[in-house]
C-alpha cells in the first residue's frame, strides 16, 4: 500500500534524477562551455548562491500567478457557463474566445503597461487573459455534456431549473472545470513572466532578463528551475482542491 501511494511521486522524481545525472555526465565528458550549457551542479550552486534574492522575486511572481489565475478562472467559468448553457451564446462568444488567444501576449502586455504603468495590474491582466481560455472552454464543454435524459428525469420528478443546475449540471461540469483549471494553472507561470518581461521592477521574469543580459547562464537555468517548481506546485494545489471538491470523481478516475 505504501509503495502504491509513493509511486506518483517516486516516478517523476526518479525520471528527473536520471535526466540530471545524464546531463552532468554529458557536460563533463564533452567539456561543454558552462556559459552555454551549465552542468546541473553549476545550476544547483547558482540556486544556493543567493536564495534570499530568488525567494523574494519568486514571491512576487507567485502572487501575480495566484491573483491573475483567480481573476481569469472566475471570468472563464462564468463565460463557460453561459456558452455551455445557451446555443446562441456559444455561437456568438466562442469565436471571440478563440480570437483572444491569437493576440500576441507581449503586445497586450506592452499596451497594459502603457495604461496602468509598472504596477501589478498589467501582470494580473496578462495572467487572467492566458488562463481564461482553458477554463472557459472546459466549463462550456462540461455544461454542454450534461446527460439530457437525466435532466428530463429530474423534471419528471418536479425539479425546477435551479435544482437541476445544482444537482445535475454543476456536478457533471466540475471534472471538466478542474481539467481546464489545471491547464490554466500551468499557463499562469508564462503569463506572469510575459507581464514582467514587458515592464516590472521585481519578479522572476524581471530577474531572468537581467541574468540573460549579464550572460549568467547558470543563473538563468536556476531561475527557470524555480519557475518550473512554481508551476508544478500550483498545478498540485489545484489538483488538491479538485480532490477536496469532487473526491468521487478523483477516486473513480
Short mmCIF file of N, CA and C in Angstrom, two decimals, residues 9-172:
data_model
loop_
_atom_site.label_atom_id
_atom_site.label_comp_id
_atom_site.label_asym_id
_atom_site.label_seq_id
_atom_site.Cartn_x
_atom_site.Cartn_y
_atom_site.Cartn_z
N UNK A 9 4.75 10.00 -6.89
CA UNK A 9 5.82 10.95 -6.58
C UNK A 9 7.18 10.39 -6.99
N UNK A 10 7.37 9.10 -6.73
CA UNK A 10 8.68 8.48 -6.99
C UNK A 10 9.00 8.44 -8.47
N UNK A 11 7.98 8.19 -9.32
CA UNK A 11 8.23 8.08 -10.76
C UNK A 11 8.79 9.37 -11.36
N UNK A 12 8.14 10.54 -11.16
CA UNK A 12 8.72 11.75 -11.75
C UNK A 12 10.04 12.16 -11.12
N UNK A 13 10.21 11.92 -9.80
CA UNK A 13 11.48 12.25 -9.16
C UNK A 13 12.60 11.37 -9.71
N UNK A 14 12.31 10.09 -9.88
CA UNK A 14 13.30 9.18 -10.45
C UNK A 14 13.70 9.57 -11.85
N UNK A 15 12.70 9.96 -12.65
CA UNK A 15 13.00 10.39 -14.02
C UNK A 15 13.85 11.65 -14.01
N UNK A 16 13.52 12.60 -13.12
CA UNK A 16 14.29 13.84 -13.04
C UNK A 16 15.73 13.57 -12.63
N UNK A 17 15.92 12.68 -11.67
CA UNK A 17 17.28 12.34 -11.22
C UNK A 17 18.07 11.71 -12.36
N UNK A 18 17.43 10.82 -13.12
CA UNK A 18 18.12 10.17 -14.24
C UNK A 18 18.54 11.19 -15.29
N UNK A 19 17.65 12.14 -15.59
CA UNK A 19 17.98 13.18 -16.57
C UNK A 19 19.13 14.04 -16.08
N UNK A 20 19.10 14.42 -14.80
CA UNK A 20 20.17 15.27 -14.25
C UNK A 20 21.51 14.55 -14.24
N UNK A 21 21.50 13.28 -13.89
CA UNK A 21 22.75 12.51 -13.90
C UNK A 21 23.32 12.42 -15.31
N UNK A 22 22.45 12.11 -16.28
CA UNK A 22 22.89 12.03 -17.67
C UNK A 22 23.41 13.38 -18.15
N UNK A 23 22.72 14.44 -17.79
CA UNK A 23 23.14 15.80 -18.16
C UNK A 23 24.52 16.11 -17.58
N UNK A 24 24.74 15.75 -16.31
CA UNK A 24 26.01 16.01 -15.66
C UNK A 24 27.14 15.23 -16.34
N UNK A 25 26.87 13.98 -16.66
CA UNK A 25 27.89 13.14 -17.30
C UNK A 25 28.24 13.70 -18.68
N UNK A 26 27.22 14.05 -19.46
CA UNK A 26 27.46 14.59 -20.80
C UNK A 26 28.26 15.89 -20.72
N UNK A 27 27.92 16.75 -19.76
CA UNK A 27 28.63 18.02 -19.61
C UNK A 27 30.10 17.80 -19.27
N UNK A 28 30.38 16.83 -18.43
CA UNK A 28 31.77 16.57 -18.06
C UNK A 28 32.55 15.88 -19.18
N UNK A 29 31.90 14.93 -19.86
CA UNK A 29 32.59 14.19 -20.91
C UNK A 29 32.89 15.08 -22.11
N UNK A 30 31.92 15.90 -22.50
CA UNK A 30 32.08 16.74 -23.68
C UNK A 30 32.85 18.02 -23.39
N UNK A 31 32.94 18.39 -22.10
CA UNK A 31 33.62 19.63 -21.76
C UNK A 31 32.91 20.86 -22.30
N UNK A 32 31.59 20.82 -22.28
CA UNK A 32 30.79 21.93 -22.82
C UNK A 32 31.07 23.22 -22.04
N UNK A 33 31.06 24.32 -22.76
CA UNK A 33 31.29 25.63 -22.15
C UNK A 33 30.16 25.92 -21.17
N UNK A 34 30.44 26.12 -19.88
CA UNK A 34 29.37 26.36 -18.90
C UNK A 34 28.60 27.64 -19.15
N UNK A 35 29.17 28.55 -19.96
CA UNK A 35 28.44 29.77 -20.30
C UNK A 35 27.33 29.50 -21.31
N UNK A 36 27.41 28.34 -21.97
CA UNK A 36 26.38 27.97 -22.94
C UNK A 36 25.44 26.91 -22.36
N UNK A 37 26.02 25.82 -21.85
CA UNK A 37 25.21 24.77 -21.24
C UNK A 37 25.84 24.44 -19.89
N UNK A 38 25.37 25.04 -18.81
CA UNK A 38 25.93 24.74 -17.50
C UNK A 38 25.53 23.35 -17.02
N UNK A 39 26.38 22.72 -16.26
CA UNK A 39 26.08 21.41 -15.70
C UNK A 39 25.08 21.56 -14.55
N UNK A 40 24.34 20.51 -14.22
CA UNK A 40 23.37 20.59 -13.12
C UNK A 40 23.99 21.05 -11.80
N UNK A 41 25.24 20.63 -11.52
CA UNK A 41 25.88 21.07 -10.28
C UNK A 41 26.10 22.58 -10.28
N UNK A 42 26.42 23.14 -11.45
CA UNK A 42 26.58 24.59 -11.55
C UNK A 42 25.25 25.30 -11.31
N UNK A 43 24.17 24.72 -11.85
CA UNK A 43 22.84 25.30 -11.65
C UNK A 43 22.45 25.21 -10.17
N UNK A 44 22.77 24.06 -9.54
CA UNK A 44 22.48 23.92 -8.12
C UNK A 44 23.26 24.92 -7.28
N UNK A 45 24.50 25.16 -7.65
CA UNK A 45 25.30 26.16 -6.94
C UNK A 45 24.69 27.55 -7.09
N UNK A 46 24.19 27.85 -8.30
CA UNK A 46 23.54 29.15 -8.53
C UNK A 46 22.27 29.29 -7.70
N UNK A 47 21.55 28.18 -7.53
CA UNK A 47 20.34 28.21 -6.70
C UNK A 47 20.67 28.56 -5.25
N UNK A 48 21.80 28.04 -4.77
CA UNK A 48 22.18 28.24 -3.38
C UNK A 48 22.99 29.51 -3.15
N UNK A 49 23.37 30.17 -4.24
CA UNK A 49 24.26 31.34 -4.11
C UNK A 49 23.54 32.50 -3.44
N UNK A 50 22.30 32.78 -3.89
CA UNK A 50 21.53 33.88 -3.32
C UNK A 50 20.07 33.43 -3.14
N UNK A 51 19.85 32.54 -2.20
CA UNK A 51 18.49 32.02 -2.03
C UNK A 51 17.48 33.10 -1.63
N UNK A 52 17.91 34.08 -0.85
CA UNK A 52 17.01 35.15 -0.44
C UNK A 52 16.54 35.97 -1.62
N UNK A 53 17.43 36.23 -2.58
CA UNK A 53 17.07 37.00 -3.77
C UNK A 53 16.04 36.24 -4.60
N UNK A 54 16.31 34.96 -4.84
CA UNK A 54 15.38 34.15 -5.62
C UNK A 54 14.03 34.03 -4.93
N UNK A 55 14.04 33.85 -3.62
CA UNK A 55 12.79 33.71 -2.87
C UNK A 55 11.96 34.98 -2.94
N UNK A 56 12.63 36.13 -2.82
CA UNK A 56 11.91 37.40 -2.88
C UNK A 56 11.24 37.61 -4.22
N UNK A 57 11.96 37.36 -5.31
CA UNK A 57 11.38 37.52 -6.64
C UNK A 57 10.33 36.44 -6.91
N UNK A 58 10.56 35.22 -6.40
CA UNK A 58 9.57 34.15 -6.58
C UNK A 58 8.26 34.48 -5.89
N UNK A 59 8.34 35.14 -4.74
CA UNK A 59 7.12 35.54 -4.03
C UNK A 59 6.30 36.51 -4.86
N UNK A 60 6.96 37.45 -5.51
CA UNK A 60 6.26 38.40 -6.38
C UNK A 60 5.57 37.68 -7.53
N UNK A 61 6.31 36.81 -8.21
CA UNK A 61 5.74 36.08 -9.35
C UNK A 61 4.60 35.17 -8.91
N UNK A 62 4.75 34.51 -7.77
CA UNK A 62 3.69 33.63 -7.27
C UNK A 62 2.42 34.42 -6.97
N UNK A 63 2.55 35.61 -6.41
CA UNK A 63 1.38 36.43 -6.13
C UNK A 63 0.67 36.83 -7.42
N UNK A 64 1.45 37.18 -8.44
CA UNK A 64 0.86 37.51 -9.74
C UNK A 64 0.14 36.31 -10.34
N UNK A 65 0.74 35.14 -10.21
CA UNK A 65 0.13 33.92 -10.74
C UNK A 65 -1.21 33.63 -10.07
N UNK A 66 -1.21 33.65 -8.75
CA UNK A 66 -2.41 33.26 -8.00
C UNK A 66 -3.54 34.26 -8.22
N UNK A 67 -3.23 35.54 -8.09
CA UNK A 67 -4.28 36.56 -8.25
C UNK A 67 -4.79 36.62 -9.69
N UNK A 68 -3.88 36.58 -10.65
CA UNK A 68 -4.30 36.59 -12.05
C UNK A 68 -5.09 35.35 -12.42
N UNK A 69 -4.66 34.20 -11.90
CA UNK A 69 -5.40 32.96 -12.13
C UNK A 69 -6.81 33.04 -11.56
N UNK A 70 -6.93 33.58 -10.37
CA UNK A 70 -8.26 33.71 -9.74
C UNK A 70 -9.18 34.57 -10.61
N UNK A 71 -8.64 35.67 -11.13
CA UNK A 71 -9.44 36.55 -11.99
C UNK A 71 -9.83 35.83 -13.28
N UNK A 72 -8.86 35.21 -13.94
CA UNK A 72 -9.12 34.54 -15.21
C UNK A 72 -10.04 33.34 -15.06
N UNK A 73 -9.82 32.55 -13.99
CA UNK A 73 -10.64 31.36 -13.78
C UNK A 73 -12.08 31.74 -13.46
N UNK A 74 -12.28 32.77 -12.64
CA UNK A 74 -13.64 33.19 -12.30
C UNK A 74 -14.38 33.69 -13.54
N UNK A 75 -13.74 34.55 -14.32
CA UNK A 75 -14.37 35.06 -15.53
C UNK A 75 -14.55 33.96 -16.56
N UNK A 76 -13.56 33.08 -16.68
CA UNK A 76 -13.66 31.97 -17.63
C UNK A 76 -14.79 31.02 -17.28
N UNK A 77 -14.96 30.72 -15.98
CA UNK A 77 -16.05 29.84 -15.55
C UNK A 77 -17.40 30.48 -15.85
N UNK A 78 -17.51 31.78 -15.61
CA UNK A 78 -18.77 32.47 -15.89
C UNK A 78 -19.09 32.43 -17.38
N UNK A 79 -18.11 32.74 -18.21
CA UNK A 79 -18.31 32.69 -19.66
C UNK A 79 -18.62 31.27 -20.10
N UNK A 80 -17.94 30.29 -19.51
CA UNK A 80 -18.17 28.91 -19.87
C UNK A 80 -19.58 28.45 -19.56
N UNK A 81 -20.10 28.88 -18.42
CA UNK A 81 -21.48 28.52 -18.06
C UNK A 81 -22.45 29.10 -19.09
N UNK A 82 -22.22 30.35 -19.47
CA UNK A 82 -23.12 31.00 -20.44
C UNK A 82 -23.01 30.32 -21.80
N UNK A 83 -21.79 30.09 -22.25
CA UNK A 83 -21.57 29.48 -23.56
C UNK A 83 -22.07 28.04 -23.59
N UNK A 84 -21.89 27.32 -22.50
CA UNK A 84 -22.29 25.92 -22.47
C UNK A 84 -23.77 25.71 -22.27
N UNK A 85 -24.47 26.73 -21.78
CA UNK A 85 -25.90 26.59 -21.47
C UNK A 85 -26.81 27.09 -22.57
N UNK A 86 -26.33 28.03 -23.39
CA UNK A 86 -27.18 28.59 -24.44
C UNK A 86 -26.46 28.51 -25.79
N UNK A 87 -27.13 27.91 -26.75
CA UNK A 87 -26.55 27.71 -28.08
C UNK A 87 -26.23 29.04 -28.74
N UNK A 88 -27.13 30.00 -28.61
CA UNK A 88 -26.91 31.31 -29.23
C UNK A 88 -25.66 31.98 -28.65
N UNK A 89 -25.48 31.86 -27.34
CA UNK A 89 -24.29 32.45 -26.71
C UNK A 89 -23.03 31.75 -27.20
N UNK A 90 -23.10 30.42 -27.40
CA UNK A 90 -21.94 29.68 -27.89
C UNK A 90 -21.56 30.17 -29.28
N UNK A 91 -22.54 30.35 -30.14
CA UNK A 91 -22.25 30.82 -31.49
C UNK A 91 -21.69 32.24 -31.49
N UNK A 92 -22.17 33.07 -30.57
CA UNK A 92 -21.75 34.47 -30.56
C UNK A 92 -20.40 34.68 -29.88
N UNK A 93 -20.13 33.93 -28.80
CA UNK A 93 -18.96 34.21 -27.99
C UNK A 93 -17.76 33.31 -28.27
N UNK A 94 -18.02 32.08 -28.70
CA UNK A 94 -16.92 31.12 -28.85
C UNK A 94 -15.84 31.62 -29.82
N UNK A 95 -16.21 32.17 -30.98
CA UNK A 95 -15.16 32.67 -31.89
C UNK A 95 -14.30 33.76 -31.25
N UNK A 96 -14.90 34.58 -30.38
CA UNK A 96 -14.14 35.64 -29.73
C UNK A 96 -13.22 35.08 -28.65
N UNK A 97 -13.63 33.99 -28.03
CA UNK A 97 -12.73 33.32 -27.09
C UNK A 97 -11.48 32.83 -27.81
N UNK A 98 -11.68 32.22 -28.97
CA UNK A 98 -10.55 31.74 -29.76
C UNK A 98 -9.69 32.92 -30.21
N UNK A 99 -10.34 33.99 -30.65
CA UNK A 99 -9.60 35.17 -31.11
C UNK A 99 -8.75 35.78 -30.01
N UNK A 100 -9.21 35.68 -28.76
CA UNK A 100 -8.44 36.26 -27.66
C UNK A 100 -7.10 35.56 -27.47
N UNK A 101 -6.98 34.32 -27.94
CA UNK A 101 -5.74 33.57 -27.80
C UNK A 101 -4.80 33.75 -28.99
N UNK A 102 -5.25 34.43 -30.02
CA UNK A 102 -4.40 34.67 -31.19
C UNK A 102 -3.64 35.99 -31.08
N UNK A 103 -3.96 36.80 -30.08
CA UNK A 103 -3.30 38.08 -29.90
C UNK A 103 -1.95 37.84 -29.23
N UNK A 104 -0.86 38.38 -29.76
CA UNK A 104 0.45 38.20 -29.12
C UNK A 104 0.45 38.76 -27.70
N UNK A 105 0.75 37.91 -26.74
CA UNK A 105 0.68 38.31 -25.34
C UNK A 105 1.65 39.46 -25.02
N UNK A 106 2.91 39.43 -25.51
CA UNK A 106 3.80 40.57 -25.22
C UNK A 106 3.23 41.91 -25.71
N UNK A 107 2.53 41.89 -26.86
CA UNK A 107 1.94 43.13 -27.36
C UNK A 107 0.84 43.62 -26.42
N UNK A 108 0.01 42.68 -25.95
CA UNK A 108 -1.04 43.06 -25.00
C UNK A 108 -0.42 43.59 -23.71
N UNK A 109 0.63 42.91 -23.24
CA UNK A 109 1.29 43.34 -22.01
C UNK A 109 1.87 44.74 -22.15
N UNK A 110 2.43 45.04 -23.32
CA UNK A 110 3.00 46.38 -23.54
C UNK A 110 1.93 47.45 -23.47
N UNK A 111 0.77 47.17 -24.06
CA UNK A 111 -0.34 48.13 -24.02
C UNK A 111 -0.83 48.32 -22.59
N UNK A 112 -0.93 47.22 -21.84
CA UNK A 112 -1.39 47.29 -20.46
C UNK A 112 -0.43 48.09 -19.59
N UNK A 113 0.87 47.98 -19.86
CA UNK A 113 1.84 48.77 -19.11
C UNK A 113 1.67 50.25 -19.41
N UNK A 114 1.36 50.58 -20.66
CA UNK A 114 1.11 51.98 -21.01
C UNK A 114 -0.11 52.50 -20.26
N UNK A 115 -1.14 51.67 -20.14
CA UNK A 115 -2.37 52.08 -19.47
C UNK A 115 -2.23 52.16 -17.96
N UNK A 116 -1.58 51.15 -17.36
CA UNK A 116 -1.58 51.03 -15.90
C UNK A 116 -0.21 51.20 -15.26
N UNK A 117 0.82 51.47 -16.07
CA UNK A 117 2.14 51.69 -15.51
C UNK A 117 2.79 50.39 -15.06
N UNK A 118 3.76 50.51 -14.15
CA UNK A 118 4.55 49.36 -13.70
C UNK A 118 3.97 48.72 -12.44
N UNK A 119 2.67 48.90 -12.22
CA UNK A 119 2.03 48.29 -11.06
C UNK A 119 1.80 46.81 -11.33
N UNK A 120 1.16 46.13 -10.39
CA UNK A 120 0.89 44.71 -10.53
C UNK A 120 -0.26 44.43 -11.49
N UNK A 121 -1.08 45.45 -11.76
CA UNK A 121 -2.28 45.24 -12.58
C UNK A 121 -1.99 44.67 -13.97
N UNK A 122 -1.02 45.21 -14.73
CA UNK A 122 -0.77 44.62 -16.06
C UNK A 122 -0.42 43.13 -16.00
N UNK A 123 0.35 42.73 -14.99
CA UNK A 123 0.70 41.31 -14.87
C UNK A 123 -0.53 40.46 -14.58
N UNK A 124 -1.41 40.98 -13.71
CA UNK A 124 -2.63 40.24 -13.37
C UNK A 124 -3.52 40.07 -14.60
N UNK A 125 -3.64 41.13 -15.40
CA UNK A 125 -4.49 41.05 -16.58
C UNK A 125 -3.91 40.08 -17.62
N UNK A 126 -2.59 40.05 -17.74
CA UNK A 126 -1.96 39.13 -18.69
C UNK A 126 -2.20 37.68 -18.25
N UNK A 127 -1.99 37.40 -16.97
CA UNK A 127 -2.24 36.05 -16.46
C UNK A 127 -3.71 35.69 -16.63
N UNK A 128 -4.59 36.63 -16.33
CA UNK A 128 -6.02 36.36 -16.47
C UNK A 128 -6.39 36.06 -17.92
N UNK A 129 -5.79 36.79 -18.86
CA UNK A 129 -6.10 36.57 -20.27
C UNK A 129 -5.66 35.18 -20.71
N UNK A 130 -4.51 34.73 -20.24
CA UNK A 130 -4.00 33.42 -20.63
C UNK A 130 -4.81 32.29 -19.99
N UNK A 131 -5.20 32.49 -18.73
CA UNK A 131 -5.89 31.42 -18.00
C UNK A 131 -7.38 31.37 -18.30
N UNK A 132 -7.94 32.43 -18.83
CA UNK A 132 -9.38 32.48 -19.08
C UNK A 132 -9.81 31.42 -20.09
N UNK A 133 -9.06 31.26 -21.18
CA UNK A 133 -9.50 30.42 -22.28
C UNK A 133 -9.66 28.95 -21.89
N UNK A 134 -8.64 28.30 -21.30
CA UNK A 134 -8.84 26.88 -20.98
C UNK A 134 -9.98 26.63 -19.99
N UNK A 135 -10.15 27.53 -19.02
CA UNK A 135 -11.24 27.36 -18.06
C UNK A 135 -12.60 27.56 -18.74
N UNK A 136 -12.69 28.57 -19.59
CA UNK A 136 -13.97 28.84 -20.28
C UNK A 136 -14.36 27.69 -21.19
N UNK A 137 -13.42 27.20 -21.98
CA UNK A 137 -13.71 26.11 -22.92
C UNK A 137 -14.07 24.83 -22.17
N UNK A 138 -13.30 24.51 -21.12
CA UNK A 138 -13.59 23.30 -20.35
C UNK A 138 -14.94 23.39 -19.66
N UNK A 139 -15.26 24.55 -19.10
CA UNK A 139 -16.56 24.72 -18.44
C UNK A 139 -17.70 24.62 -19.44
N UNK A 140 -17.54 25.24 -20.60
CA UNK A 140 -18.57 25.17 -21.63
C UNK A 140 -18.80 23.73 -22.08
N UNK A 141 -17.72 22.99 -22.28
CA UNK A 141 -17.85 21.58 -22.68
C UNK A 141 -18.51 20.76 -21.58
N UNK A 142 -18.20 21.10 -20.32
CA UNK A 142 -18.80 20.38 -19.21
C UNK A 142 -20.30 20.58 -19.14
N UNK A 143 -20.75 21.81 -19.27
CA UNK A 143 -22.20 22.08 -19.22
C UNK A 143 -22.91 21.54 -20.46
N UNK A 144 -22.21 21.55 -21.59
CA UNK A 144 -22.83 21.04 -22.82
C UNK A 144 -22.91 19.51 -22.83
N UNK A 145 -22.12 18.84 -21.99
CA UNK A 145 -22.09 17.38 -22.00
C UNK A 145 -23.05 16.74 -21.01
N UNK A 146 -23.86 17.55 -20.33
CA UNK A 146 -24.80 17.00 -19.35
C UNK A 146 -25.78 16.05 -20.03
N UNK A 147 -26.06 14.94 -19.38
CA UNK A 147 -26.97 13.93 -19.91
C UNK A 147 -28.40 14.49 -19.93
N UNK A 148 -28.95 14.69 -21.14
CA UNK A 148 -30.29 15.25 -21.26
C UNK A 148 -31.36 14.31 -20.70
N UNK A 149 -31.11 13.01 -20.77
CA UNK A 149 -32.08 12.07 -20.20
C UNK A 149 -32.19 12.26 -18.69
N UNK A 150 -31.07 12.53 -18.05
CA UNK A 150 -31.08 12.77 -16.61
C UNK A 150 -31.81 14.07 -16.28
N UNK A 151 -31.62 15.07 -17.12
CA UNK A 151 -32.32 16.34 -16.91
C UNK A 151 -33.83 16.14 -17.05
N UNK A 152 -34.24 15.39 -18.07
CA UNK A 152 -35.68 15.13 -18.25
C UNK A 152 -36.24 14.32 -17.09
N UNK A 153 -35.44 13.38 -16.58
CA UNK A 153 -35.88 12.59 -15.44
C UNK A 153 -36.11 13.48 -14.22
N UNK A 154 -35.18 14.41 -13.98
CA UNK A 154 -35.34 15.34 -12.86
C UNK A 154 -36.59 16.19 -13.03
N UNK A 155 -36.83 16.64 -14.24
CA UNK A 155 -38.03 17.45 -14.48
C UNK A 155 -39.31 16.63 -14.26
N UNK A 156 -39.25 15.34 -14.62
CA UNK A 156 -40.43 14.50 -14.42
C UNK A 156 -40.75 14.32 -12.94
N UNK A 157 -39.75 14.48 -12.08
CA UNK A 157 -39.98 14.41 -10.64
C UNK A 157 -40.33 15.78 -10.06
N UNK A 158 -40.49 16.78 -10.92
CA UNK A 158 -40.92 18.10 -10.46
C UNK A 158 -39.79 19.03 -10.06
N UNK A 159 -38.55 18.70 -10.39
CA UNK A 159 -37.42 19.56 -10.03
C UNK A 159 -37.41 20.82 -10.90
N UNK A 160 -37.14 21.96 -10.28
CA UNK A 160 -37.05 23.20 -11.04
C UNK A 160 -35.64 23.35 -11.61
N UNK A 161 -35.43 24.41 -12.42
CA UNK A 161 -34.14 24.59 -13.09
C UNK A 161 -33.00 24.83 -12.11
N UNK A 162 -33.29 25.52 -11.01
CA UNK A 162 -32.24 25.76 -10.02
C UNK A 162 -31.77 24.46 -9.41
N UNK A 163 -32.71 23.58 -9.09
CA UNK A 163 -32.35 22.28 -8.51
C UNK A 163 -31.59 21.43 -9.52
N UNK A 164 -32.03 21.44 -10.77
CA UNK A 164 -31.35 20.66 -11.82
C UNK A 164 -29.92 21.15 -12.01
N UNK A 165 -29.76 22.47 -11.99
CA UNK A 165 -28.42 23.04 -12.14
C UNK A 165 -27.52 22.63 -10.98
N UNK A 166 -28.06 22.70 -9.76
CA UNK A 166 -27.26 22.38 -8.58
C UNK A 166 -26.96 20.88 -8.48
N UNK A 167 -27.93 20.04 -8.79
CA UNK A 167 -27.79 18.60 -8.56
C UNK A 167 -27.25 17.83 -9.78
N UNK A 168 -27.41 18.40 -10.98
CA UNK A 168 -27.03 17.65 -12.19
C UNK A 168 -25.94 18.38 -12.99
N UNK A 169 -26.23 19.61 -13.38
CA UNK A 169 -25.33 20.30 -14.30
C UNK A 169 -23.97 20.61 -13.67
N UNK A 170 -23.98 21.18 -12.48
CA UNK A 170 -22.71 21.56 -11.85
C UNK A 170 -21.86 20.33 -11.52
N UNK A 171 -22.41 19.27 -10.88
CA UNK A 171 -21.57 18.08 -10.64
C UNK A 171 -21.01 17.46 -11.92
N UNK A 172 -21.81 17.49 -13.00
CA UNK A 172 -21.32 16.92 -14.26
C UNK A 172 -20.23 17.78 -14.89
#
